[in-house]
Tab-separated table of C-alpha atoms in Angstrom:
chain	number	residue	atom	x	y	z
A	1	MET	CA	19.443	83.659	-22.947
A	2	SER	CA	22.060	81.390	-21.357
A	3	ARG	CA	22.413	81.370	-17.634
A	4	GLY	CA	25.744	83.331	-17.690
A	5	LEU	CA	24.234	86.152	-20.183
A	6	GLY	CA	21.204	86.098	-17.795
A	7	ASP	CA	23.189	86.729	-14.818
A	8	VAL	CA	25.125	89.555	-16.517
A	9	TYR	CA	21.896	91.273	-17.833
A	10	LYS	CA	20.381	90.959	-14.030
A	11	ARG	CA	23.458	92.796	-12.332
A	12	GLN	CA	23.451	95.519	-15.109
A	13	VAL	CA	19.763	95.981	-14.417
A	14	TYR	CA	20.599	96.537	-10.614
A	15	ASP	CA	23.664	98.759	-11.481
A	16	ILE	CA	22.091	100.974	-13.821
A	17	THR	CA	18.817	101.463	-11.693
A	18	TYR	CA	20.322	101.515	-8.001
A	19	GLY	CA	20.336	104.941	-6.314
A	20	SER	CA	18.692	106.646	-9.142
A	21	LEU	CA	15.134	106.849	-7.504
A	22	ARG	CA	13.597	108.281	-4.378
A	23	ALA	CA	12.391	105.213	-2.438
A	24	GLY	CA	8.582	105.081	-2.224
A	25	ILE	CA	7.909	107.910	-4.316
A	26	ASP	CA	9.155	107.254	-7.726
A	27	ASN	CA	7.752	104.786	-10.211
A	28	LEU	CA	10.185	102.557	-12.041
A	29	VAL	CA	9.730	101.595	-15.724
A	30	ILE	CA	11.600	99.060	-17.824
A	31	ILE	CA	11.097	98.199	-21.331
A	32	ASP	CA	11.549	94.793	-22.891
A	33	ASP	CA	11.048	93.530	-26.564
A	34	SER	CA	8.862	91.048	-25.664
A	35	ILE	CA	7.715	88.849	-22.780
A	36	VAL	CA	7.018	85.197	-23.815
A	37	ARG	CA	7.486	82.875	-20.656
A	38	GLY	CA	8.003	85.462	-18.042
A	39	THR	CA	10.344	83.172	-16.211
A	40	THR	CA	13.261	85.910	-15.916
A	41	LEU	CA	10.962	88.470	-14.611
A	42	ARG	CA	9.224	86.111	-11.891
A	43	GLN	CA	12.589	84.590	-10.659
A	44	SER	CA	14.941	87.455	-10.626
A	45	ILE	CA	14.033	90.948	-12.075
A	46	ILE	CA	10.813	91.914	-10.346
A	47	GLY	CA	12.797	91.037	-7.007
A	48	ILE	CA	15.969	92.807	-7.973
A	49	LEU	CA	13.995	95.954	-8.819
A	50	ASP	CA	11.725	95.806	-5.806
A	51	ARG	CA	14.632	96.097	-3.467
A	52	LEU	CA	15.133	99.870	-4.718
A	53	ASN	CA	11.864	100.446	-3.222
A	54	PRO	CA	9.969	102.006	-5.918
A	55	LYS	CA	6.383	103.042	-5.618
A	56	LYS	CA	5.347	100.954	-8.712
A	57	ILE	CA	7.186	98.811	-11.219
A	58	VAL	CA	5.801	99.255	-14.857
A	59	ILE	CA	7.042	96.613	-17.341
A	60	VAL	CA	6.497	97.764	-20.623
A	61	SER	CA	6.517	95.196	-23.793
A	62	SER	CA	7.254	96.765	-26.980
A	63	SER	CA	5.659	93.713	-28.455
A	64	PRO	CA	2.149	92.391	-28.264
A	65	GLN	CA	1.089	89.694	-26.063
A	66	VAL	CA	2.744	86.463	-27.593
A	67	ARG	CA	-0.095	84.035	-27.585
A	68	TYR	CA	1.059	81.367	-30.236
A	69	PRO	CA	3.700	79.316	-30.887
A	70	ASP	CA	6.010	80.068	-34.033
A	71	TYR	CA	6.866	77.180	-36.277
A	72	TYR	CA	9.169	79.115	-38.360
A	73	GLY	CA	12.362	79.006	-36.999
A	74	ILE	CA	11.937	80.027	-33.455
A	75	ASP	CA	12.015	77.503	-30.666
A	76	MET	CA	8.603	78.009	-28.803
A	77	ALA	CA	6.295	75.331	-29.761
A	78	LYS	CA	4.472	74.273	-26.580
A	79	MET	CA	1.411	76.258	-25.160
A	80	SER	CA	2.527	75.604	-21.749
A	81	GLU	CA	5.478	77.988	-22.342
A	82	PHE	CA	3.287	81.062	-22.918
A	83	ILE	CA	2.273	83.344	-19.787
A	84	ALA	CA	-0.565	84.949	-21.844
A	85	PHE	CA	-2.080	81.446	-22.425
A	86	LYS	CA	-1.681	80.466	-18.846
A	87	ALA	CA	-3.109	83.675	-17.643
A	88	ALA	CA	-6.022	83.286	-19.925
A	89	VAL	CA	-6.778	79.584	-18.772
A	90	GLU	CA	-6.409	80.868	-15.306
A	91	LEU	CA	-8.992	83.509	-15.933
A	92	LEU	CA	-11.330	80.844	-17.425
A	93	LYS	CA	-10.978	78.582	-14.572
A	94	GLU	CA	-11.772	81.400	-11.839
A	95	ARG	CA	-14.854	82.602	-13.600
A	96	ASP	CA	-16.429	79.175	-13.865
A	97	MET	CA	-15.766	79.270	-17.753
A	98	LYS	CA	-14.089	75.779	-17.924
A	99	ASP	CA	-16.669	74.951	-20.633
A	100	VAL	CA	-14.870	77.206	-23.141
A	101	ILE	CA	-11.600	75.334	-22.583
A	102	ALA	CA	-13.593	71.975	-23.183
A	103	ALA	CA	-15.239	73.289	-26.235
A	104	ALA	CA	-12.024	74.421	-27.677
A	105	TYR	CA	-10.711	70.977	-26.926
A	106	ARG	CA	-13.330	69.045	-28.577
A	107	LYS	CA	-13.482	71.054	-31.589
A	108	SER	CA	-9.815	70.829	-31.894
A	109	LYS	CA	-9.985	67.125	-31.394
A	110	ASP	CA	-12.687	66.590	-34.033
A	111	GLN	CA	-10.593	68.023	-36.896
A	112	VAL	CA	-7.587	65.824	-36.287
A	113	GLY	CA	-7.174	64.230	-39.758
A	114	LEU	CA	-8.835	66.582	-41.639
A	115	PRO	CA	-6.654	68.157	-44.547
A	116	LYS	CA	-4.774	70.890	-43.099
A	117	GLU	CA	-6.268	73.421	-45.492
A	118	GLN	CA	-9.476	72.985	-43.653
A	119	LEU	CA	-8.111	73.350	-40.172
A	120	VAL	CA	-9.313	76.263	-37.913
A	121	ASN	CA	-7.416	77.855	-34.810
A	122	TYR	CA	-9.764	77.255	-31.922
A	123	VAL	CA	-7.130	78.531	-29.396
A	124	LYS	CA	-8.339	81.769	-30.209
A	125	ASP	CA	-11.473	80.965	-28.262
A	126	ILE	CA	-9.268	80.741	-25.060
A	127	TYR	CA	-8.575	84.414	-25.374
A	128	ALA	CA	-11.608	85.641	-26.804
A	129	PRO	CA	-13.662	86.368	-23.586
A	130	PHE	CA	-11.178	88.774	-22.261
A	131	THR	CA	-9.524	92.067	-23.001
A	132	ASP	CA	-5.833	92.355	-23.199
A	133	GLU	CA	-5.700	94.468	-20.095
A	134	GLU	CA	-7.523	91.614	-18.100
A	135	ILE	CA	-4.869	89.173	-19.428
A	136	SER	CA	-2.088	91.457	-18.589
A	137	ALA	CA	-3.487	91.913	-15.078
A	138	LYS	CA	-3.560	88.188	-14.539
A	139	MET	CA	-0.087	87.875	-15.830
A	140	VAL	CA	1.177	90.051	-13.228
A	141	GLU	CA	-0.477	87.718	-10.533
A	142	LEU	CA	1.299	84.963	-11.967
A	143	LEU	CA	4.630	86.574	-12.318
A	144	THR	CA	4.989	88.759	-9.336
A	145	PRO	CA	6.842	87.088	-6.271
A	146	LYS	CA	5.442	86.722	-2.967
A	147	GLY	CA	6.493	89.562	-0.624
A	148	THR	CA	6.953	92.165	-3.499
A	149	LYS	CA	6.198	95.492	-2.073
A	150	ALA	CA	5.914	97.637	-5.102
A	151	LYS	CA	2.512	97.497	-7.311
A	152	VAL	CA	3.637	95.849	-10.411
A	153	GLU	CA	1.961	96.557	-13.837
A	154	ILE	CA	2.593	95.051	-17.337
A	155	VAL	CA	1.748	97.176	-20.578
A	156	TYR	CA	1.732	95.704	-23.802
A	157	GLN	CA	2.045	97.237	-27.352
A	158	PRO	CA	-1.233	96.461	-28.907
A	159	LEU	CA	-1.591	94.538	-32.055
A	160	SER	CA	-3.073	97.531	-33.907
A	161	GLY	CA	-0.069	99.581	-32.789
A	162	LEU	CA	2.303	96.918	-34.161
A	163	HIS	CA	0.609	97.142	-37.368
A	164	GLU	CA	0.839	100.762	-37.521
A	165	ALA	CA	4.614	100.881	-36.822
A	166	CYS	CA	5.283	97.907	-39.224
A	167	PRO	CA	2.431	98.677	-41.973
A	168	HIS	CA	4.362	96.317	-44.540
A	169	HIS	CA	5.254	93.557	-42.313
A	170	THR	CA	2.493	90.814	-42.022
A	171	GLY	CA	4.557	88.475	-39.705
A	172	ASP	CA	2.192	88.764	-36.647
A	173	TRP	CA	1.102	85.214	-36.310
A	174	TYR	CA	2.457	84.616	-32.696
A	175	PHE	CA	0.449	87.452	-31.614
A	176	SER	CA	-2.689	87.060	-33.733
A	177	GLY	CA	-2.899	83.385	-34.441
A	178	ASN	CA	-3.368	84.144	-38.182
A	179	TYR	CA	-0.685	81.825	-39.387
A	180	PRO	CA	0.461	82.220	-42.903
A	181	THR	CA	0.402	78.452	-43.963
A	182	PRO	CA	-1.921	75.693	-43.194
A	183	GLY	CA	0.898	73.863	-41.578
A	184	GLY	CA	1.157	76.428	-38.764
A	185	VAL	CA	-2.559	75.746	-37.683
A	186	LYS	CA	-2.065	71.922	-37.907
A	187	LEU	CA	0.946	72.290	-35.501
A	188	LEU	CA	-0.763	74.507	-33.277
A	189	ASN	CA	-3.910	72.136	-33.227
A	190	GLU	CA	-1.377	69.434	-32.271
A	191	ALA	CA	0.082	71.657	-29.544
A	192	PHE	CA	-3.202	72.469	-27.782
A	193	ILE	CA	-4.554	69.028	-27.929
A	194	ASN	CA	-0.971	67.862	-26.166
A	195	TYR	CA	-1.482	70.749	-23.500
A	196	ILE	CA	-4.969	69.747	-22.606
A	197	GLU	CA	-4.355	66.037	-22.433
A	198	GLN	CA	-0.869	66.268	-20.715
A	199	VAL	CA	-0.939	69.412	-18.923
A	200	TYR	CA	-4.436	70.455	-18.126
A	201	GLN	CA	-5.266	66.752	-17.995
A	202	PHE	CA	-8.698	66.805	-19.366
A	203	TRP	CA	-10.526	64.030	-20.830
A	204	ASP	CA	-13.501	63.803	-23.209
A	205	LEU	CA	-15.327	60.611	-22.765
A	206	ARG	CA	-17.847	59.499	-25.395
A	207	PHE	CA	-20.085	56.331	-25.261
A	208	TYR	CA	-22.333	55.798	-28.402
A	209	ASP	CA	-24.835	58.441	-27.666
A	210	LEU	CA	-23.439	59.739	-24.414
A	211	ARG	CA	-20.833	62.671	-24.399
A	212	PHE	CA	-19.539	64.480	-21.348
A	213	THR	CA	-16.272	65.568	-19.931
A	214	ILE	CA	-14.266	65.503	-16.765
A	215	GLU	CA	-11.401	67.126	-15.529
A	216	ILE	CA	-8.728	64.859	-13.941
A	217	THR	CA	-6.886	66.598	-10.880
A	218	SER	CA	-4.655	63.758	-10.049
A	219	PHE	CA	-3.280	60.808	-11.769
A	220	ASP	CA	-3.285	58.518	-8.365
A	221	ASP	CA	-6.918	58.429	-7.728
A	222	MET	CA	-10.139	56.425	-8.991
A	223	TYR	CA	-13.222	58.492	-10.126
A	224	ASP	CA	-16.634	57.115	-9.789
A	225	PHE	CA	-19.403	58.851	-11.839
A	226	ASP	CA	-23.242	58.298	-11.924
A	227	TYR	CA	-25.049	59.386	-15.093
A	228	PRO	CA	-28.388	58.265	-16.229
A	229	MET	CA	-28.260	54.831	-17.597
A	230	TYR	CA	-24.725	54.663	-16.932
A	231	ALA	CA	-22.028	54.002	-14.189
A	232	LEU	CA	-18.697	54.960	-14.663
A	233	THR	CA	-15.452	54.146	-12.948
A	234	PHE	CA	-12.402	56.010	-14.329
A	235	SER	CA	-8.826	54.979	-13.502
A	236	SER	CA	-6.618	58.115	-14.019
A	237	ASN	CA	-3.237	55.959	-12.899
A	238	SER	CA	-3.992	53.627	-16.071
A	239	ARG	CA	-5.901	56.057	-18.130
A	240	SER	CA	-8.810	53.640	-18.523
A	241	PHE	CA	-12.412	53.365	-17.756
A	242	PHE	CA	-15.107	50.821	-17.092
A	243	TYR	CA	-19.067	51.441	-17.671
A	244	ARG	CA	-21.902	49.586	-17.458
A	245	LYS	CA	-25.614	50.140	-18.511
A	246	SER	CA	-27.801	50.635	-15.528
């Protein structure tokens, strides 16, 4: 959506709903075809609707959670663009389950170079520990602007509901991760690795029989680690490391 069209849409939302509900009593329900990034919700729509003082704002998506990139003509290729993915990663962090992220990254990295027909979608592991409702609730936290008075809820069409509504349409890969071609899985694998290394800033270091992981939180620091038989200094600024056997 262009900025001009976005502004028109925002004004129409306000015009249509203004004065049509009882402040503090009525719930306000809006329907969207999909919620991919959530940028417009966070930057404008929720704030505009909150000015109407509804008791609750319910955002209903007619599509399931968009969890995976689409490589068949739609411009959404980066994992960092998906609010559902961000929500799942945040839940893993909060619940001290970063090992799930590390394991998914290592398995994805290990299959680089394999024939694309052999690749597996390990991004599914990021979502596996949580229900759709848990991910939606975390999305609400990430998208609701500070100071919002109304309670906000996001409701998604379940994937089973989509299949029931469109029984003869199998194009559900951006919801399910079940890509129709091996090339789709290959590009997803690359996108996930790029996200982990460039955005999440995660490193997997291996030294002969030694293998462990560290999470880099800043690219301006030096990190010192002690490990049985090894001492390690990692420079996040130059992305290099030095080690010596004790």
